[in-house]
Structures are given as C-alpha cells and as structure tokens.
XYZ file of C-alpha atoms in Angstrom:
721
model
C -44.994 8.013 196.963
C -47.932 9.069 194.964
C -46.854 7.391 191.787
C -45.944 4.262 193.321
C -49.475 3.766 195.260
C -51.192 4.954 191.846
C -49.222 2.143 189.884
C -50.171 -0.727 192.317
C -53.971 0.399 192.481
C -54.382 1.257 188.988
C -53.405 -2.233 188.121
C -55.118 -4.218 190.548
C -58.639 -2.601 190.177
C -59.612 -3.973 186.929
C -58.857 -7.396 187.970
C -61.369 -7.015 191.007
C -63.913 -5.484 188.781
C -63.869 -7.887 186.101
C -64.569 -10.602 188.611
C -68.273 -9.974 188.469
C -70.058 -8.544 185.222
C -73.563 -9.881 185.767
C -76.012 -6.993 185.275
C -79.562 -7.017 187.726
C -82.064 -4.725 188.598
C -83.991 -4.091 191.660
C -86.653 -1.949 192.042
C -85.620 -0.478 195.650
C -83.843 2.716 195.532
C -82.094 4.192 198.636
C -80.966 0.760 199.739
C -77.840 0.880 202.513
C -74.276 1.185 200.992
C -71.328 -0.739 202.925
C -69.802 2.595 204.055
C -70.789 6.138 202.858
C -69.977 6.802 199.441
C -67.006 8.578 198.958
C -66.312 11.751 196.311
C -63.470 10.903 194.270
C -61.187 13.646 193.620
C -61.112 15.137 189.991
C -57.549 15.526 189.844
C -56.454 12.606 187.166
C -52.813 12.968 187.601
C -52.226 13.128 191.662
C -53.359 10.884 194.598
C -54.781 12.627 197.648
C -52.674 11.034 200.805
C -54.272 11.739 204.135
C -52.897 9.902 207.392
C -52.150 10.902 210.999
C -48.646 9.377 210.798
C -46.301 8.624 207.725
C -42.966 7.283 207.519
C -40.521 6.814 204.474
C -37.404 4.881 203.952
C -35.496 4.008 200.963
C -38.951 4.015 198.777
C -40.962 2.067 201.243
C -43.942 3.941 203.077
C -45.763 3.604 206.259
C -49.138 5.404 206.418
C -50.844 4.888 209.908
C -53.956 6.419 211.982
C -56.796 7.346 209.737
C -55.001 6.560 206.267
C -56.545 7.144 203.136
C -55.732 7.346 199.378
C -57.960 9.298 197.037
C -57.472 9.550 193.498
C -59.941 9.982 190.567
C -60.253 6.147 190.132
C -60.368 4.620 193.483
C -60.576 5.342 197.370
C -58.983 3.226 199.943
C -58.879 3.893 203.628
C -57.500 1.841 206.579
C -55.916 2.024 210.027
C -52.289 1.241 208.333
C -51.076 1.278 204.585
C -47.994 -0.078 203.677
C -46.260 0.435 200.302
C -42.797 -1.582 199.543
C -40.885 -0.385 196.756
C -38.223 -2.981 196.976
C -40.866 -6.071 196.788
C -43.331 -4.248 194.773
C -45.821 -4.770 197.409
C -48.790 -3.085 199.195
C -50.699 -4.085 202.065
C -53.308 -2.134 204.273
C -54.756 -3.900 207.661
C -57.596 -2.494 210.063
C -60.661 -1.390 208.887
C -59.662 -1.687 205.392
C -62.299 0.025 202.945
C -61.956 0.137 199.251
C -64.274 2.251 196.768
C -64.044 2.150 192.931
C -66.160 3.413 190.491
C -68.486 0.102 190.348
C -67.479 -1.803 193.609
C -67.338 -1.453 197.322
C -65.129 -3.526 199.541
C -64.306 -3.967 203.060
C -61.776 -6.478 204.707
C -59.721 -7.045 207.329
C -56.309 -7.384 205.521
C -55.439 -6.870 201.750
C -52.170 -7.440 199.984
C -51.404 -6.467 196.564
C -47.991 -7.620 195.237
C -46.527 -7.233 191.664
C -44.346 -9.852 189.907
C -43.274 -9.050 186.841
C -46.674 -8.063 184.532
C -48.758 -10.112 186.642
C -50.526 -8.082 190.160
C -51.777 -10.743 192.477
C -54.101 -9.771 195.675
C -55.552 -11.230 198.657
C -58.293 -10.093 200.736
C -59.198 -11.661 203.795
C -62.774 -11.375 205.618
C -63.975 -9.345 202.599
C -67.471 -7.842 202.279
C -68.122 -6.612 198.662
C -71.027 -4.466 196.841
C -71.544 -3.742 193.490
C -73.183 -0.481 193.650
C -75.142 -0.273 190.456
C -76.181 -3.736 190.285
C -76.924 -4.192 194.188
C -74.984 -7.336 194.236
C -73.373 -7.865 197.406
C -72.049 -10.559 199.654
C -68.967 -12.050 201.783
C -66.027 -14.005 201.506
C -63.340 -15.657 203.753
C -60.806 -14.911 201.366
C -60.499 -13.328 197.415
C -57.316 -14.460 195.842
C -56.634 -12.992 192.401
C -53.592 -14.947 190.750
C -53.322 -12.460 187.806
C -55.656 -14.742 185.756
C -58.460 -15.688 187.807
C -60.442 -15.009 190.813
C -60.926 -17.387 193.653
C -63.675 -16.691 196.563
C -63.474 -19.165 199.617
C -66.538 -19.526 201.783
C -68.513 -17.134 199.693
C -72.262 -15.427 199.921
C -73.851 -13.571 197.271
C -77.080 -11.820 197.182
C -79.092 -8.998 195.734
C -80.960 -8.155 199.142
C -80.199 -4.985 200.719
C -77.069 -5.230 202.866
C -77.681 -6.497 205.997
C -80.880 -8.566 204.391
C -80.129 -12.191 203.921
C -83.723 -13.360 203.168
C -82.400 -15.325 200.360
C -78.584 -15.648 199.696
C -76.261 -18.237 197.604
C -73.614 -19.778 199.415
C -70.674 -21.794 198.147
C -67.652 -23.278 199.613
C -65.582 -22.399 196.775
C -65.916 -20.146 193.544
C -63.476 -20.033 190.516
C -63.917 -17.135 188.040
C -61.811 -17.622 185.220
C -61.960 -14.550 182.358
C -59.683 -16.191 180.220
C -61.744 -19.213 179.561
C -64.985 -17.462 180.345
C -66.120 -20.259 182.840
C -67.097 -19.881 186.643
C -67.087 -22.911 188.586
C -68.646 -23.320 191.795
C -68.413 -26.082 194.809
C -71.042 -27.418 197.263
C -73.666 -24.422 196.225
C -76.503 -23.778 198.669
C -79.465 -21.366 198.057
C -81.096 -20.644 201.102
C -84.396 -18.713 201.657
C -85.456 -17.542 205.399
C -82.609 -19.417 206.147
C -83.736 -22.732 204.853
C -81.798 -24.549 202.099
C -84.114 -24.851 198.889
C -81.414 -26.034 196.362
C -78.317 -27.871 196.573
C -75.821 -28.796 193.958
C -72.316 -30.145 194.823
C -70.574 -28.827 191.274
C -71.895 -26.031 189.257
C -70.038 -24.409 186.002
C -71.329 -21.445 184.120
C -70.159 -18.801 181.485
C -69.446 -15.387 182.664
C -70.705 -13.610 179.346
C -73.356 -14.965 177.622
C -75.979 -17.573 178.635
C -75.575 -21.004 180.038
C -77.173 -24.180 180.016
C -79.302 -25.257 183.222
C -82.481 -26.081 185.217
C -84.973 -22.704 185.699
C -87.084 -22.489 188.662
C -89.955 -25.149 188.568
C -93.568 -23.876 188.910
C -96.809 -25.254 190.412
C -100.507 -24.092 190.129
C -104.004 -25.748 191.008
C -106.605 -26.128 188.374
C -110.358 -27.435 187.757
C -111.061 -29.272 185.036
C -113.530 -27.352 182.690
C -115.868 -29.884 182.157
C -118.859 -31.074 184.147
C -116.624 -33.201 186.348
C -115.131 -29.997 187.788
C -112.021 -32.390 188.957
C -109.363 -30.672 190.727
C -105.717 -30.918 189.802
C -102.225 -29.850 189.851
C -99.863 -28.909 187.522
C -96.006 -29.079 187.885
C -93.699 -27.405 185.233
C -90.086 -28.243 185.543
C -87.993 -26.220 182.446
C -84.515 -26.501 181.260
C -82.787 -24.231 179.365
C -80.146 -24.922 176.484
C -77.829 -22.496 175.355
C -77.025 -24.162 171.840
C -75.242 -20.983 170.349
C -74.859 -17.429 170.672
C -77.754 -17.103 168.347
C -80.179 -19.983 169.145
C -81.523 -21.545 172.383
C -83.989 -24.441 173.229
C -86.316 -24.469 176.270
C -87.730 -27.800 177.084
C -90.230 -28.303 179.937
C -91.881 -31.322 181.410
C -95.347 -30.179 182.242
C -97.142 -32.804 184.626
C -101.043 -32.596 184.955
C -102.310 -34.863 187.512
C -105.544 -35.593 185.576
C -104.109 -35.679 182.351
C -100.507 -36.791 181.977
C -97.489 -35.465 181.143
C -96.949 -32.976 178.396
C -93.627 -32.213 176.963
C -93.311 -28.483 175.832
C -90.526 -26.951 173.626
C -89.741 -23.688 172.555
C -86.576 -23.328 170.073
C -85.574 -19.795 168.906
C -83.135 -18.514 166.600
C -81.558 -15.331 165.298
C -80.890 -15.807 161.335
C -78.608 -13.294 159.506
C -81.482 -11.446 158.401
C -84.247 -12.441 160.433
C -85.578 -14.732 163.413
C -87.220 -18.180 163.672
C -89.428 -19.362 166.639
C -91.018 -22.748 167.110
C -92.886 -23.525 170.221
C -94.521 -27.238 170.270
C -96.802 -29.173 173.070
C -97.413 -32.910 173.110
C -99.308 -34.900 175.358
C -99.442 -38.577 174.519
C -102.481 -40.504 175.557
C -104.826 -38.152 177.621
C -105.784 -39.982 180.718
C -109.319 -38.714 180.256
C -109.804 -38.321 176.491
C -107.618 -41.086 175.736
C -106.196 -39.449 172.662
C -102.943 -37.298 171.810
C -102.982 -33.676 172.339
C -100.766 -31.326 170.633
C -100.037 -27.733 170.069
C -97.930 -26.036 167.292
C -96.995 -22.416 167.202
C -94.427 -21.114 164.753
C -93.032 -17.506 163.258
C -90.555 -17.080 160.629
C -89.465 -13.311 160.007
C -86.822 -12.969 157.415
C -85.499 -10.163 155.019
C -84.960 -11.798 151.520
C -83.163 -8.651 150.714
C -83.116 -4.680 151.784
C -87.043 -4.184 150.430
C -88.566 -7.756 150.755
C -90.086 -9.105 154.023
C -91.255 -12.666 154.464
C -93.351 -13.490 157.669
C -94.311 -16.944 158.100
C -96.935 -17.774 160.846
C -98.734 -21.165 162.012
C -100.717 -21.484 165.160
C -102.509 -24.976 165.640
C -103.856 -27.013 168.311
C -105.203 -30.763 168.240
C -108.449 -29.971 168.992
C -110.956 -26.949 170.308
C -110.600 -27.856 174.169
C -106.880 -27.588 174.355
C -106.476 -24.355 175.789
C -109.623 -24.738 178.390
C -108.360 -28.346 179.082
C -104.583 -28.355 178.927
C -102.758 -24.667 179.067
C -105.734 -23.202 181.007
C -104.633 -20.078 179.403
C -106.154 -17.966 176.428
C -109.621 -19.850 176.993
C -111.188 -16.975 175.310
C -110.097 -17.790 171.912
C -112.352 -18.491 169.181
C -109.905 -18.969 166.013
C -106.411 -19.566 165.246
C -105.053 -18.057 162.117
C -102.197 -19.202 160.204
C -100.674 -16.888 157.521
C -97.829 -16.413 154.942
C -97.188 -12.759 153.572
C -94.551 -11.519 151.430
C -94.259 -7.966 151.514
C -92.235 -5.271 149.352
C -91.647 -1.855 150.263
C -89.908 0.680 148.205
C -89.281 3.791 150.134
C -87.768 5.626 147.697
C -90.166 5.338 144.890
C -93.336 5.028 147.108
C -94.069 1.446 145.789
C -95.329 -1.370 147.757
C -96.570 -5.024 147.063
C -97.479 -8.043 149.064
C -98.533 -11.536 148.656
C -100.593 -13.013 151.503
C -102.519 -16.080 152.347
C -104.211 -17.289 155.370
C -106.021 -20.374 157.067
C -108.183 -20.668 159.878
C -108.417 -23.476 162.587
C -112.105 -22.604 164.267
C -112.148 -23.302 168.207
C -115.686 -21.900 168.732
C -118.283 -19.975 166.937
C -118.623 -19.515 163.420
C -116.117 -19.659 160.816
C -114.967 -16.515 158.665
C -113.873 -16.305 155.258
C -110.254 -16.882 154.483
C -107.711 -15.063 152.050
C -106.225 -17.878 149.753
C -104.580 -15.607 148.690
C -104.533 -11.779 148.772
C -101.842 -9.996 146.326
C -101.793 -6.108 146.349
C -99.658 -3.375 144.838
C -99.839 0.273 145.459
C -98.016 3.568 144.248
C -97.740 6.767 145.671
C -96.975 9.983 143.987
C -96.151 13.035 145.943
C -95.166 16.718 145.042
C -93.927 19.679 146.855
C -97.339 21.695 147.444
C -98.480 18.655 149.446
C -100.645 17.042 146.887
C -100.723 13.146 146.845
C -101.778 10.364 144.531
C -102.094 6.945 146.009
C -102.916 4.102 143.330
C -103.921 0.660 144.265
C -105.133 -2.739 142.888
C -105.676 -5.782 145.224
C -106.892 -9.153 144.382
C -108.361 -11.399 146.977
C -109.696 -14.891 146.623
C -112.381 -15.825 149.557
C -112.593 -19.165 150.700
C -114.632 -20.795 153.083
C -115.137 -24.121 155.009
C -119.022 -24.007 154.724
C -120.057 -25.207 151.385
C -123.319 -23.353 151.430
C -121.234 -19.932 151.510
C -120.540 -18.372 148.014
C -116.809 -17.928 147.137
C -115.108 -16.216 144.359
C -112.221 -13.683 143.758
C -112.571 -10.087 143.973
C -110.425 -7.307 142.228
C -110.441 -4.032 143.621
C -108.946 -1.112 142.230
C -108.620 2.243 143.447
C -107.245 5.814 142.965
C -107.038 8.641 145.572
C -106.320 12.077 145.231
C -105.789 14.408 147.985
C -104.247 17.515 148.964
C -103.023 18.550 152.541
C -103.354 22.491 153.134
C -102.270 23.654 156.825
C -101.495 27.081 158.310
C -101.295 27.973 161.895
C -104.868 28.874 161.946
C -106.744 26.104 159.775
C -106.082 23.038 157.912
C -107.961 21.445 155.159
C -107.862 17.956 153.427
C -109.997 17.682 149.924
C -109.965 13.972 148.938
C -111.580 12.447 145.788
C -111.625 8.586 145.791
C -112.445 6.369 142.508
C -112.611 2.720 142.728
C -113.926 -0.268 140.497
C -114.353 -3.706 141.675
C -114.870 -6.829 139.696
C -116.360 -10.120 141.598
C -115.150 -13.366 139.645
C -117.832 -15.904 141.414
C -117.173 -19.514 141.660
C -120.811 -20.658 141.652
C -122.879 -17.984 139.936
C -122.307 -14.911 137.366
C -119.668 -12.168 137.865
C -120.867 -8.982 139.173
C -119.221 -5.534 139.490
C -119.312 -2.082 140.909
C -117.863 1.165 139.811
C -118.200 3.950 142.326
C -116.382 7.352 143.480
C -116.612 9.265 146.956
C -115.782 12.830 147.890
C -114.719 14.053 151.143
C -113.776 17.405 152.459
C -112.417 17.973 156.354
C -111.392 21.181 157.855
C -110.338 22.311 161.104
C -110.139 25.484 162.353
C -107.582 26.060 165.539
C -107.949 28.519 168.117
C -106.631 28.651 171.347
C -106.326 30.915 174.543
C -104.497 31.075 178.179
C -106.529 30.489 181.453
C -105.890 29.767 184.888
C -107.444 26.689 186.490
C -106.803 24.149 189.133
C -104.087 26.802 190.426
C -102.380 26.060 186.912
C -101.431 28.105 184.114
C -103.037 26.555 181.073
C -103.710 26.453 177.336
C -107.474 25.903 176.108
C -107.488 25.117 172.623
C -111.077 25.258 170.763
C -110.962 23.430 167.070
C -114.065 23.517 165.382
C -114.452 20.894 162.387
C -116.438 20.689 159.562
C -116.785 17.871 156.749
C -118.815 16.906 153.876
C -118.879 13.620 152.724
C -120.473 12.326 149.176
C -120.697 8.786 147.638
C -123.635 8.468 144.926
C -125.945 5.813 145.156
C -125.270 2.161 143.657
C -127.067 -0.879 143.791
C -125.005 -3.596 145.790
C -127.778 -5.961 146.620
C -125.992 -8.552 144.015
C -122.405 -8.109 145.142
C -121.024 -10.889 147.630
C -120.564 -9.732 151.038
C -116.812 -11.354 151.855
C -115.729 -8.773 154.683
C -117.784 -5.716 155.219
C -119.632 -5.317 158.543
C -121.507 -1.993 159.696
C -118.914 0.367 161.822
C -119.363 2.147 164.641
C -120.631 5.416 164.070
C -117.832 7.066 166.791
C -116.327 10.586 166.163
C -113.764 9.722 163.837
C -115.701 7.573 161.692
C -118.300 10.087 161.121
C -115.702 12.628 159.574
C -114.166 9.776 157.604
C -117.361 9.045 155.773
C -116.968 5.260 155.969
C -120.116 3.177 157.068
C -118.461 -0.377 156.458
C -115.482 -2.319 157.182
C -113.897 -4.005 154.158
C -114.506 -3.259 150.491
C -117.599 -5.194 149.606
C -120.168 -2.342 150.682
C -119.627 1.162 149.996
C -122.335 3.098 151.279
C -124.412 5.653 149.716
C -123.255 9.200 151.736
C -124.333 12.860 151.505
C -123.335 14.200 154.893
C -122.172 16.921 156.615
C -120.664 16.727 159.809
C -119.845 19.128 162.570
C -117.866 18.659 165.479
C -115.720 20.561 168.070
C -112.659 19.511 169.903
C -111.184 21.190 173.164
C -108.233 20.669 175.151
C -106.981 21.721 178.593
C -103.279 21.722 178.527
C -100.635 22.305 180.991
C -98.237 25.132 179.839
C -95.371 24.150 181.880
C -95.414 20.313 181.591
C -97.456 19.765 178.408
C -100.009 17.117 180.263
C -103.403 17.132 179.192
C -105.873 17.499 181.862
C -109.339 17.356 179.529
C -110.003 16.502 176.002
C -113.480 16.637 174.661
C -114.769 15.960 171.248
C -118.421 15.771 170.102
C -119.830 15.388 166.596
C -123.193 14.656 164.659
C -123.726 14.127 160.915
C -126.484 15.590 159.062
C -127.798 13.301 156.688
C -128.837 14.849 153.232
C -130.457 11.891 151.854
C -133.259 9.858 153.309
C -131.857 6.693 152.632
C -128.370 4.696 153.162
C -126.895 1.267 152.262
C -127.415 -2.136 154.770
C -125.022 -4.776 154.762
C -127.324 -6.927 152.159
C -126.324 -3.937 149.733
C -130.072 -2.803 149.630
C -131.261 0.768 150.554
C -133.030 1.238 153.840
C -134.369 4.741 155.511
C -132.193 6.689 157.666
C -132.787 9.598 160.191
C -132.021 13.286 159.094
C -129.333 13.617 161.871
C -126.866 10.619 162.984
C -126.670 10.007 166.645
C -124.225 12.423 168.630
C -120.776 11.021 169.311
C -118.652 12.392 172.063
C -115.530 11.638 173.687
C -114.219 12.661 176.855
C -110.959 12.017 178.832
C -110.403 13.846 182.137
C -107.160 13.411 184.465
C -107.301 15.421 187.569
C -104.802 14.430 190.220
C -105.394 11.025 191.058
C -108.615 10.690 189.230
C -109.017 9.740 185.603
C -112.415 9.770 183.651
C -113.058 8.232 180.047
C -116.193 8.309 178.401
C -117.391 7.529 174.786
C -120.792 7.298 173.769
C -123.616 7.855 170.898
C -126.754 9.575 172.017
C -129.756 8.932 170.049
C -131.659 12.255 169.628
C -134.926 10.522 168.177
C -135.160 8.305 171.424
C -133.499 10.513 173.662
C -131.365 7.416 174.653
C -127.766 6.492 174.679
C -127.210 4.002 172.088
C -123.727 2.888 172.824
C -121.377 3.613 175.507
C -118.048 2.909 176.860
C -116.929 4.410 180.221
C -114.114 3.990 182.564
C -113.315 5.814 186.201
C -110.679 5.735 188.008
C -108.379 6.503 191.346
C -105.057 5.454 191.232
C -102.658 6.199 194.236
C -99.838 3.806 192.728
C -99.882 0.846 190.952
C -100.418 -1.138 194.367
C -103.340 0.992 195.657
C -106.022 1.599 192.785
C -109.412 0.951 191.893
C -111.154 0.946 188.299
C -114.677 1.022 187.340
C -115.724 0.354 183.825
C -118.978 0.037 181.634
C -119.474 -1.245 178.080
C -122.606 -1.275 175.866
C -122.503 -1.535 172.315
C -126.054 -1.891 171.991
C -126.783 -5.625 172.204
C -124.379 -6.670 175.141
C -123.893 -4.730 178.298
C -120.789 -5.365 181.035
C -119.523 -3.817 183.832
C -115.917 -4.315 185.477
C -114.247 -3.284 188.742
C -110.506 -3.736 188.923
C -108.188 -2.603 191.860
C -105.542 -3.085 194.206
C -105.255 -2.305 197.847
C -102.111 -2.439 200.478
C -102.689 -4.312 203.904
C -99.154 -3.131 205.160
C -96.340 -1.633 203.307
C -95.465 -5.009 201.955
C -98.603 -6.703 201.301
C -101.378 -6.021 198.876
C -104.529 -7.619 197.766
C -105.609 -7.485 194.026
C -108.732 -8.384 192.365
C -110.674 -7.882 188.985
C -114.299 -9.064 188.033
C -115.727 -8.589 184.511
C -119.598 -9.209 184.379
C -122.069 -9.492 181.546
C -125.354 -7.421 182.651
C -126.850 -8.773 179.671
C -126.423 -12.388 180.673
C -126.012 -12.005 184.482
C -122.715 -14.349 183.868
C -119.086 -13.513 185.585
C -117.055 -13.315 182.372
C -113.794 -13.314 184.491
C -112.923 -12.930 187.883
C -109.417 -12.923 189.193
C -108.224 -12.037 192.852
C -105.048 -12.606 194.861
C -102.598 -11.515 197.403
C -99.065 -10.610 196.935
C -95.964 -9.926 198.993
C -93.338 -7.847 198.016
C -90.001 -6.637 199.225
C -86.783 -5.290 198.173
C -85.393 -8.756 198.277
C -88.119 -11.251 197.096
C -91.722 -11.704 196.516
C -94.353 -14.058 196.522
C -97.757 -13.925 194.569
C -100.966 -16.239 194.703
C -103.648 -15.411 192.090
C -106.790 -17.062 191.226
C -108.395 -17.199 187.852
C -111.974 -18.046 187.195
C -112.828 -17.598 183.724
C -116.262 -18.453 181.722
C -115.874 -20.741 178.806
C -119.488 -21.837 178.077
C -122.922 -22.316 179.368
C -122.433 -23.082 183.330
C -118.737 -24.191 182.811
C -115.834 -22.201 184.241
C -111.739 -22.513 183.525
C -110.406 -22.283 187.167
C -106.958 -22.407 187.847
C -104.718 -21.043 190.768
C -101.076 -20.075 190.013
C -98.242 -19.408 192.756
C -95.010 -17.237 192.176
C -92.028 -17.345 194.261
C -89.431 -14.385 193.001
C -85.979 -14.019 194.608
C -85.283 -10.881 193.035
C -82.264 -10.537 190.910
C -82.041 -14.538 190.694
C -85.110 -16.338 189.354
C -88.881 -16.505 189.157
C -91.060 -19.890 189.680
C -93.558 -18.597 187.532
C -92.750 -15.410 184.921
C -95.910 -16.095 183.063
C -98.107 -14.872 186.043
C -96.936 -11.064 185.485
C -98.408 -10.716 182.149
C -101.668 -12.532 183.032
C -102.156 -10.375 185.777
C -101.715 -6.988 183.499
C -103.850 -8.425 181.267
C -106.894 -9.155 183.637
C -106.209 -6.385 185.864
C -105.732 -2.933 183.912
C -103.345 -0.767 185.514
C -101.958 -3.535 187.923
C -97.829 -3.229 187.298
C -95.903 -5.479 189.115
C -92.278 -5.188 189.569
C-alpha cells in the first residue's frame, strides 16, 4: 500500500508546484498558515500511514477517521482517503489538507488519476498557500490534465491569509507550462472591496518578463517661477518586453500646465556589456512655447578581457528643464557627458586610459573640461613590499569662456614606496618625483620639476577593558608622519584643476594641500596624531572611534592657489574625528580647531536617536568656514501602522530653508500608501514644490516606485519597505 500511494503522490506533486513559480518578497514575518505546519518524515523510502480505520481488498485501500500520509516529500490528511489499484486512482474527501515543500492546500475533495504516463488531478473548493512567497488564494476547482492547469473562480493575493484588503479575481485561469503562457478571463483587481481595475482577457508568460501597462501615478506640483501656478502630473507607463536581453518603457507624462511629455527608456544587455537610452520630449510647452527635451545614454562595453569602453551622455534642452518639467534633480548645476576607454592588465600591473568630457552648464560658472586626457601607468612590486609606480598623464583643457587660458598639461611621475608592517607598528616611507610641462595656447609654455618625501608610521597598542557591562578591547595607535616638499615658484603656471583641500585628519598625514596637479605646495611638516577605538570583543562592533592630529609647520611660508608664497602659522588647525554608538544613540563629529583664534574653523556634526527606521530623529550641523547649515530629520509612529516623516535643511548663513520634506504613510503586511511633499529652494525667493502619492499593493505593484528613493535621499536613515 505504501509503494502504491507514493507512486500517485510523487507524480502528482511536481505538476501542482509548477503551476506557480513567481517569486515575491513581503516584509512581514510570522504570517498565519493555512494549518499548522507539519514536520515531514526523514525516511525517504517509506510513507507513514495513520488512520482510525483501514480496509484493504484486492489492492484497493480505504483509510477513514483522521487518516494521514507522511513522507519525506509531502503530508496528506483527510477524513477519508481511497486508493484504487485497478483504476490507478486515488481520492480524498472531508477536511483535505496537503503540504509539500513549497505549498499548502486545503480542499473538500481531491481526485488523482493516472492514465498511461499522464497524471490528472482535480481539487474542489480549494484554498492554496505558497509558504515561501506568501502567495495565497482560493479556487472553486483546480484541474490538472497533465499538460496544463485550470483554475475556476480563482482569487490571488499576497496579503496574510484571512486578509483580503487587495486581491485579484478571475473567472478562469489557465496555466500551460509547455507554451510558457498564462491566460486569465474576466480579471478584476479589488482594493478594500472596491474594483480598481478590470480586463476581460489577459495573457502573460510564466517564466521571464511580459509586456503590459504598469500602475499609473499622480502628483501635484507648483510652478517654480513667479506665477506659482498649481498643476497636476499624471504618468501612465507601458512596459515592452522586446526580448530576453532588451526592453523598453514608454510613459505618457501629462503636465496640466505644460502639456504632454513622451518619455522612453530602452535597455539592452549586450554580449559583453549593456546600453541604456533615456529620452523625454515635450512638443510646444504651453508656457514657454518651445520644445523641451532630455537625453541620457550610457554604454558599458568590454572590448576584450582587458579593455572597457564607457560612453555617457547627459543633456537637456535648457537650464530650467529639471525645475519646470521633472521637478527632480533641481539642485544639479552641471550635466557631464564623457567617453572613456580603459585598459588594465592586472598580470603586468599596467593600465592606460583615454578620457574626454563635455559640460552643459545649468547654473553657476563653467569649469574646465578635459578634451581629452590620456594616461599610462605601470606598477612594479617585489616580495619585500617595495613598490614603484610610474605614470604619465596628458590633458588638454578647454573652457567655454574665451577669457580663460587653455592649453595642454603633461605630468610625469614616479613614486617609490615600501610598506613595513609588524604586529606592533607599521611604517610607509614614500618618495615622489614629478615633472610637469604646460603647452599653452595663447602664451609661453611653462614647466615645473619637484619632489616630495613622506614617512608615515603607526604604533599598535591595545588592552582589554570592561565598560557598559561589556567586555571590550581598547586600541591606542599613536601616529607620526613627516612631509617635505621643497619650494617652487608656481605663480606662472596655469591653474586648471587645483583647489585648496580641507585640512582633515587624513589630509594632514598625506601632506597634500591641493586637489589636482597644478599646485604642489611647499611642505615641511611634522604631523602627530592619535587613534583609539573601543571594540566589543564578542561582536566586533565599534562603540567609540576617536582621531586627533595636528601638524607642526617647520617653515613659515606655504603656497596659495595662485602659486605664490604666503605666510603660515607654526601649527595647523587641530583636526578631530569622533564616532560614538551607544545603544540607540549615535554621535558623529569632525571639526578643525584653530588654536590661534581659539575658535572652531570648520565642523560637521550629527546626533541621532534611532529606535527603528520608522522612529528616529537626527540633528545635523555643517560649517565649512563660509556657509553654515543645520538639519533635522525624523520619523514618528502614530499607531503601529501609521507614521509621520519629515526633514528640513536650513542655511543659517542666508536664513533660507534649502529643502523641506514631510509626509504621512500607512503600511501593513498587505498594502501601503504614502503622501510626501517636497519643497526645494532653487533661486532667490523661488521654490520648487511637488506632492507625490504612492499606493503599493505589496507583491503586485506600486503607483510610483521613484518616491522611495527620493525619500531615502531627502531623509537620511528613513528606510521604506
């Protein structure tokens, strides 16, 4: 009897499971099951049979009264289980429960019959539940004829069992694995018992992606000009699955004050790369009476196993496009387009690249662009941690302002370094020699030869301690460095890309005082620093990290951005960096203290209290020496399912609110809704405002999936499911 029952069940099980292979993830754990989950037996050869009564006659078996079958593959229970050997059929009736490795089923009656090599099955008044994906629903009848499955009067949802806040209903669904197609008749999507979508006929592919409409979205915006007119944005997207390796998203974006924007995004996976093209087009803006457009492209292509090509294009029709049309990325000042061909031979430590870029200015002043830049570098290493880095970079600098000087810079450099490290200390001596040639377009050529010496050392000390009722390891790492670069007059050299850098903790030890290559500052400094961490011995978590450093300038002059020597103090600012994590509190602070004025020159601070991603508050403060700003960000639950969120960043220098974000959200294990308002300062007295709405039927679709990423950007630590 056991072998006969196993034959029917093992053949029937794969056909049931294959009826649905869609994977969905839902954030809620401990959701109810159809019935208590049974522990399958570990005996792979036998089936455990339990029944109050059993009868057998000529190979036919009848189990009644709490009958159940338990194997390594399935569990089946019912009031009555019948196995008929002569007709090769099995049936179960009365409180039928079936559990496989992926699915649970309940039904009033089931019939499984084998005809030749084909196994057919019928489930009446069935309820199903896919354990891993949370998919569940009901069907008046489920029929499997061996080639396809048919569901009569079917429902489908990812809400917890017993919750039908949203569900999909269909009169009939046919799933055919052989043709990889599913067909549904008279499909209705219900939300809170109200139909929100209907189609008389729907077809889709079972494995892979399919074409079709995505959920539309709606938002409300305010024109970012002096008119401050209100408008609504309606977006209707349609997805085209052109082939397994390429697709196209077409969207009609209707702006009530501007007109209809046609948006398209094409993506394709290539044999050795990918390409993406995004375009927007608005024919005759109602307000500006002109055509508006956007074009973004990116091509990533492996030309061979060592050479990569990257081509990026970012362009818009005019400077106000983001503020007036998309109401996103309004803080962008430039759009960069570029092409880069990079070669890397890891075996020989050889690399080369050709790079060129072009800038579209949206606001502010234009910068130099590289048209092109060619680089070549070679790294030589040996077993005793000595290394030599040789490089040459040639860059042609161009500028849209005719009054700016342009030319070509050729920079050659050799770096000699050695890494020495033991359990108690580390040391890295480094010597850099470079020569730079300037081939100017409108004046005499110039050049510079210079060298630098850097020795950076760290001592490793640690001890065990006990704080906060935890066993900790405290590290103490004194750090000492010497940086030397001789004086060179650089006032005649062009300055294409060098700016003064922040004298932070790490920058003090590097000896660098400028970005780029046009300015290499005179340096004769001794840098002293200290690092200390408190680390949980059990988990490895760092509770406290401290850093402090100061440089002693042995020379009384240094270089400014114009290449001239200017006086400097004997001591640099004291740079500190603190990171503290204690239970739900976090504190981060990086500052530079000027000992001559006894004032803080620059600072960046953050204080946070985080219970969970829906209950937290963060305070930030930034002072770069010229502009000061402060921010408050947080979320607070009103109920278990409803929470508020908000964020504000204010310029203390200009008394202007740079950005304001606030909203409300409802989230359950079944669905969620969010309303968020964004207010961003764009120019004097003018703000860009937009209100976005998102409805999420979890596991099915979202009406505006872009809202989540924008909230994460505007409100740090706010994570939405």
